[in-house]
Amino acid sequence: MTPTTDTKTSARKKAKFNSLEVAEVKKLTDEAVEVSFSVPEELRNDYNYAPGQYVALRATIDGEELRRSYSLCSAPTGGTLSVGIKKDFGGKFSTWANEQLKAGDRIDVMNPQGAFTSRIRMTGLNDPTAVENELRQIERPRVVAIAAGSGITPIMAIATAVLRGVEDASVELVYSNRGGGDVMFADRIGDLKDKFPSRFAVHHILTREQRINPLFSGRIDHEKLNSLLDNVIDVDGVDEWFLCGPFELVQLCRDTLADRNVDAEKVRYELFTTGTPTKNDGNKGRAVEADPDGDNVQIDFTLDGLSGQVQSPVSAHETILNAALRVRSDVPFACAGGVCGTCRAKVIDGEYKMDENFALEPDEVEQGYVLTCQTHATGSSITVDYDA
């Protein structure tokens, strides 16, 4: 899944925003759109990406700066980027994107990030950093993806790239939605089925619509998932699993696959929600001031080769990200909820606690990498390096 050397971690692109023009806003369902951006020639190297990665979008809406992360939904072609945005109930950014964003608008787009990518050797399209030794050659690879709702977004890019790039590969998709009208990329899924009829299989599960086969109706729970794995999917023959959606579904799938002795190295997952929402203080940066009596934590950090320093009162129990944002507004972050991994940095010195981690691999944690939006110093000082 993730290499145990430092090759991968050192190959990550530096997170930075550029203003890109919206080329097209295409309606996918009543509650979702596909937004495509034009990438100028001089920025194409910065926006090369691996299928499964995401970008963070930044916009000022009603006077408030908002950032949201969205997965890239198509295989890389150069010159354009496309993301799928589903309207969330009460979601200010997603509602704005669905109802107001239009072609010709400009928006800040972070260069692609993320490790929810295939380890199967395809073409240069899935290897923007050219780390060839991280990819493995598999004969007749089989990929299975389980997604719900907007979790299909990165799966579309991965499935398309695998099917196009590996002539003997097969992809099987289990896709859950409330009803047929909620299926994002329905036309594109159908096109893949038409183009690769013997190598692409899709099983639609509708939670609020009755289907002829009861196995494909209702919520995916423990019983239904095991029935799918017993009767539909050849578990032993799968080379890679991709799980994407809400926390409860992803965790159910991970636990069930583990119970069936599926090697954890074969299971890739990405969360769109953690299931445990918390206040994302890093999204704005709380008005915190150093304790005049000196009961503070000394936070030192390096970003873009420059050193920064900030004092954080012990009583505030402040994250490293929130403190750093008070002295450097360009400190990278997107979700501030422990999911995307944009705020990743390496602890050079000091004791700490990381509250949540849904983005870093075990080997990264062992090497001292943390999500600064979830990390608090537990000693009197800490030093982190965003450039590591």
JSON list of N, CA, C and O in Angstrom, two decimals, residues 21-44:
[
{"chain": "A", "resi": 21, "resn": "GLU", "atom": "N", "xyz": [-9.34, 29.28, -13.90]},
{"chain": "A", "resi": 21, "resn": "GLU", "atom": "CA", "xyz": [-10.64, 29.65, -14.47]},
{"chain": "A", "resi": 21, "resn": "GLU", "atom": "C", "xyz": [-11.54, 28.42, -14.57]},
{"chain": "A", "resi": 21, "resn": "GLU", "atom": "O", "xyz": [-11.10, 27.34, -14.98]},
{"chain": "A", "resi": 22, "resn": "VAL", "atom": "N", "xyz": [-12.80, 28.58, -14.23]},
{"chain": "A", "resi": 22, "resn": "VAL", "atom": "CA", "xyz": [-13.79, 27.53, -14.39]},
{"chain": "A", "resi": 22, "resn": "VAL", "atom": "C", "xyz": [-14.13, 27.40, -15.86]},
{"chain": "A", "resi": 22, "resn": "VAL", "atom": "O", "xyz": [-14.59, 28.35, -16.49]},
{"chain": "A", "resi": 23, "resn": "ALA", "atom": "N", "xyz": [-13.87, 26.22, -16.43]},
{"chain": "A", "resi": 23, "resn": "ALA", "atom": "CA", "xyz": [-14.15, 26.00, -17.85]},
{"chain": "A", "resi": 23, "resn": "ALA", "atom": "C", "xyz": [-15.59, 25.57, -18.07]},
{"chain": "A", "resi": 23, "resn": "ALA", "atom": "O", "xyz": [-16.22, 25.93, -19.07]},
{"chain": "A", "resi": 24, "resn": "GLU", "atom": "N", "xyz": [-16.14, 24.78, -17.11]},
{"chain": "A", "resi": 24, "resn": "GLU", "atom": "CA", "xyz": [-17.50, 24.26, -17.30]},
{"chain": "A", "resi": 24, "resn": "GLU", "atom": "C", "xyz": [-18.06, 23.82, -15.95]},
{"chain": "A", "resi": 24, "resn": "GLU", "atom": "O", "xyz": [-17.33, 23.33, -15.09]},
{"chain": "A", "resi": 25, "resn": "VAL", "atom": "N", "xyz": [-19.34, 24.00, -15.78]},
{"chain": "A", "resi": 25, "resn": "VAL", "atom": "CA", "xyz": [-20.07, 23.45, -14.64]},
{"chain": "A", "resi": 25, "resn": "VAL", "atom": "C", "xyz": [-21.19, 22.58, -15.22]},
{"chain": "A", "resi": 25, "resn": "VAL", "atom": "O", "xyz": [-22.11, 23.09, -15.86]},
{"chain": "A", "resi": 26, "resn": "LYS", "atom": "N", "xyz": [-21.08, 21.29, -15.02]},
{"chain": "A", "resi": 26, "resn": "LYS", "atom": "CA", "xyz": [-22.00, 20.33, -15.62]},
{"chain": "A", "resi": 26, "resn": "LYS", "atom": "C", "xyz": [-22.86, 19.68, -14.55]},
{"chain": "A", "resi": 26, "resn": "LYS", "atom": "O", "xyz": [-22.36, 19.19, -13.54]},
{"chain": "A", "resi": 27, "resn": "LYS", "atom": "N", "xyz": [-24.16, 19.68, -14.76]},
{"chain": "A", "resi": 27, "resn": "LYS", "atom": "CA", "xyz": [-25.09, 19.07, -13.81]},
{"chain": "A", "resi": 27, "resn": "LYS", "atom": "C", "xyz": [-24.97, 17.55, -13.87]},
{"chain": "A", "resi": 27, "resn": "LYS", "atom": "O", "xyz": [-25.07, 16.95, -14.94]},
{"chain": "A", "resi": 28, "resn": "LEU", "atom": "N", "xyz": [-24.76, 16.91, -12.72]},
{"chain": "A", "resi": 28, "resn": "LEU", "atom": "CA", "xyz": [-24.69, 15.45, -12.65]},
{"chain": "A", "resi": 28, "resn": "LEU", "atom": "C", "xyz": [-25.99, 14.85, -12.15]},
{"chain": "A", "resi": 28, "resn": "LEU", "atom": "O", "xyz": [-26.49, 13.86, -12.69]},
{"chain": "A", "resi": 29, "resn": "THR", "atom": "N", "xyz": [-26.53, 15.44, -11.08]},
{"chain": "A", "resi": 29, "resn": "THR", "atom": "CA", "xyz": [-27.84, 15.08, -10.54]},
{"chain": "A", "resi": 29, "resn": "THR", "atom": "C", "xyz": [-28.48, 16.37, -10.07]},
{"chain": "A", "resi": 29, "resn": "THR", "atom": "O", "xyz": [-27.92, 17.45, -10.23]},
{"chain": "A", "resi": 30, "resn": "ASP", "atom": "N", "xyz": [-29.65, 16.27, -9.47]},
{"chain": "A", "resi": 30, "resn": "ASP", "atom": "CA", "xyz": [-30.30, 17.47, -8.94]},
{"chain": "A", "resi": 30, "resn": "ASP", "atom": "C", "xyz": [-29.47, 18.10, -7.82]},
{"chain": "A", "resi": 30, "resn": "ASP", "atom": "O", "xyz": [-29.64, 19.28, -7.51]},
{"chain": "A", "resi": 31, "resn": "GLU", "atom": "N", "xyz": [-28.58, 17.31, -7.21]},
{"chain": "A", "resi": 31, "resn": "GLU", "atom": "CA", "xyz": [-27.83, 17.78, -6.05]},
{"chain": "A", "resi": 31, "resn": "GLU", "atom": "C", "xyz": [-26.32, 17.73, -6.25]},
{"chain": "A", "resi": 31, "resn": "GLU", "atom": "O", "xyz": [-25.58, 17.81, -5.26]},
{"chain": "A", "resi": 32, "resn": "ALA", "atom": "N", "xyz": [-25.84, 17.59, -7.47]},
{"chain": "A", "resi": 32, "resn": "ALA", "atom": "CA", "xyz": [-24.40, 17.46, -7.68]},
{"chain": "A", "resi": 32, "resn": "ALA", "atom": "C", "xyz": [-24.01, 18.03, -9.04]},
{"chain": "A", "resi": 32, "resn": "ALA", "atom": "O", "xyz": [-24.76, 17.95, -10.01]},
{"chain": "A", "resi": 33, "resn": "VAL", "atom": "N", "xyz": [-22.80, 18.60, -9.09]},
{"chain": "A", "resi": 33, "resn": "VAL", "atom": "CA", "xyz": [-22.25, 19.13, -10.33]},
{"chain": "A", "resi": 33, "resn": "VAL", "atom": "C", "xyz": [-20.81, 18.65, -10.50]},
{"chain": "A", "resi": 33, "resn": "VAL", "atom": "O", "xyz": [-20.13, 18.30, -9.53]},
{"chain": "A", "resi": 34, "resn": "GLU", "atom": "N", "xyz": [-20.38, 18.65, -11.75]},
{"chain": "A", "resi": 34, "resn": "GLU", "atom": "CA", "xyz": [-18.97, 18.44, -12.07]},
{"chain": "A", "resi": 34, "resn": "GLU", "atom": "C", "xyz": [-18.40, 19.78, -12.50]},
{"chain": "A", "resi": 34, "resn": "GLU", "atom": "O", "xyz": [-18.91, 20.41, -13.42]},
{"chain": "A", "resi": 35, "resn": "VAL", "atom": "N", "xyz": [-17.36, 20.22, -11.81]},
{"chain": "A", "resi": 35, "resn": "VAL", "atom": "CA", "xyz": [-16.73, 21.50, -12.10]},
{"chain": "A", "resi": 35, "resn": "VAL", "atom": "C", "xyz": [-15.37, 21.24, -12.73]},
{"chain": "A", "resi": 35, "resn": "VAL", "atom": "O", "xyz": [-14.54, 20.53, -12.15]},
{"chain": "A", "resi": 36, "resn": "SER", "atom": "N", "xyz": [-15.15, 21.80, -13.91]},
{"chain": "A", "resi": 36, "resn": "SER", "atom": "CA", "xyz": [-13.89, 21.63, -14.63]},
{"chain": "A", "resi": 36, "resn": "SER", "atom": "C", "xyz": [-13.13, 22.95, -14.67]},
{"chain": "A", "resi": 36, "resn": "SER", "atom": "O", "xyz": [-13.73, 24.02, -14.85]},
{"chain": "A", "resi": 37, "resn": "PHE", "atom": "N", "xyz": [-11.82, 22.87, -14.49]},
{"chain": "A", "resi": 37, "resn": "PHE", "atom": "CA", "xyz": [-10.95, 24.03, -14.49]},
{"chain": "A", "resi": 37, "resn": "PHE", "atom": "C", "xyz": [-9.95, 23.95, -15.64]},
{"chain": "A", "resi": 37, "resn": "PHE", "atom": "O", "xyz": [-9.45, 22.87, -15.96]},
{"chain": "A", "resi": 38, "resn": "SER", "atom": "N", "xyz": [-9.65, 25.08, -16.23]},
{"chain": "A", "resi": 38, "resn": "SER", "atom": "CA", "xyz": [-8.61, 25.16, -17.25]},
{"chain": "A", "resi": 38, "resn": "SER", "atom": "C", "xyz": [-7.27, 25.38, -16.55]},
{"chain": "A", "resi": 38, "resn": "SER", "atom": "O", "xyz": [-7.15, 26.25, -15.69]},
{"chain": "A", "resi": 39, "resn": "VAL", "atom": "N", "xyz": [-6.28, 24.59, -16.96]},
{"chain": "A", "resi": 39, "resn": "VAL", "atom": "CA", "xyz": [-4.94, 24.72, -16.39]},
{"chain": "A", "resi": 39, "resn": "VAL", "atom": "C", "xyz": [-4.02, 25.29, -17.46]},
{"chain": "A", "resi": 39, "resn": "VAL", "atom": "O", "xyz": [-3.79, 24.64, -18.49]},
{"chain": "A", "resi": 40, "resn": "PRO", "atom": "N", "xyz": [-3.49, 26.48, -17.27]},
{"chain": "A", "resi": 40, "resn": "PRO", "atom": "CA", "xyz": [-2.61, 27.07, -18.29]},
{"chain": "A", "resi": 40, "resn": "PRO", "atom": "C", "xyz": [-1.32, 26.27, -18.44]},
{"chain": "A", "resi": 40, "resn": "PRO", "atom": "O", "xyz": [-0.90, 25.55, -17.53]},
{"chain": "A", "resi": 41, "resn": "GLU", "atom": "N", "xyz": [-0.70, 26.39, -19.59]},
{"chain": "A", "resi": 41, "resn": "GLU", "atom": "CA", "xyz": [0.49, 25.61, -19.93]},
{"chain": "A", "resi": 41, "resn": "GLU", "atom": "C", "xyz": [1.57, 25.74, -18.87]},
{"chain": "A", "resi": 41, "resn": "GLU", "atom": "O", "xyz": [2.22, 24.75, -18.49]},
{"chain": "A", "resi": 42, "resn": "GLU", "atom": "N", "xyz": [1.77, 26.94, -18.35]},
{"chain": "A", "resi": 42, "resn": "GLU", "atom": "CA", "xyz": [2.87, 27.15, -17.40]},
{"chain": "A", "resi": 42, "resn": "GLU", "atom": "C", "xyz": [2.63, 26.50, -16.04]},
{"chain": "A", "resi": 42, "resn": "GLU", "atom": "O", "xyz": [3.56, 26.38, -15.23]},
{"chain": "A", "resi": 43, "resn": "LEU", "atom": "N", "xyz": [1.41, 26.05, -15.77]},
{"chain": "A", "resi": 43, "resn": "LEU", "atom": "CA", "xyz": [1.11, 25.41, -14.49]},
{"chain": "A", "resi": 43, "resn": "LEU", "atom": "C", "xyz": [0.84, 23.91, -14.61]},
{"chain": "A", "resi": 43, "resn": "LEU", "atom": "O", "xyz": [0.53, 23.26, -13.62]},
{"chain": "A", "resi": 44, "resn": "ARG", "atom": "N", "xyz": [0.96, 23.35, -15.81]},
{"chain": "A", "resi": 44, "resn": "ARG", "atom": "CA", "xyz": [0.56, 21.96, -16.00]},
{"chain": "A", "resi": 44, "resn": "ARG", "atom": "C", "xyz": [1.40, 20.98, -15.19]},
{"chain": "A", "resi": 44, "resn": "ARG", "atom": "O", "xyz": [0.89, 19.97, -14.71]}
]
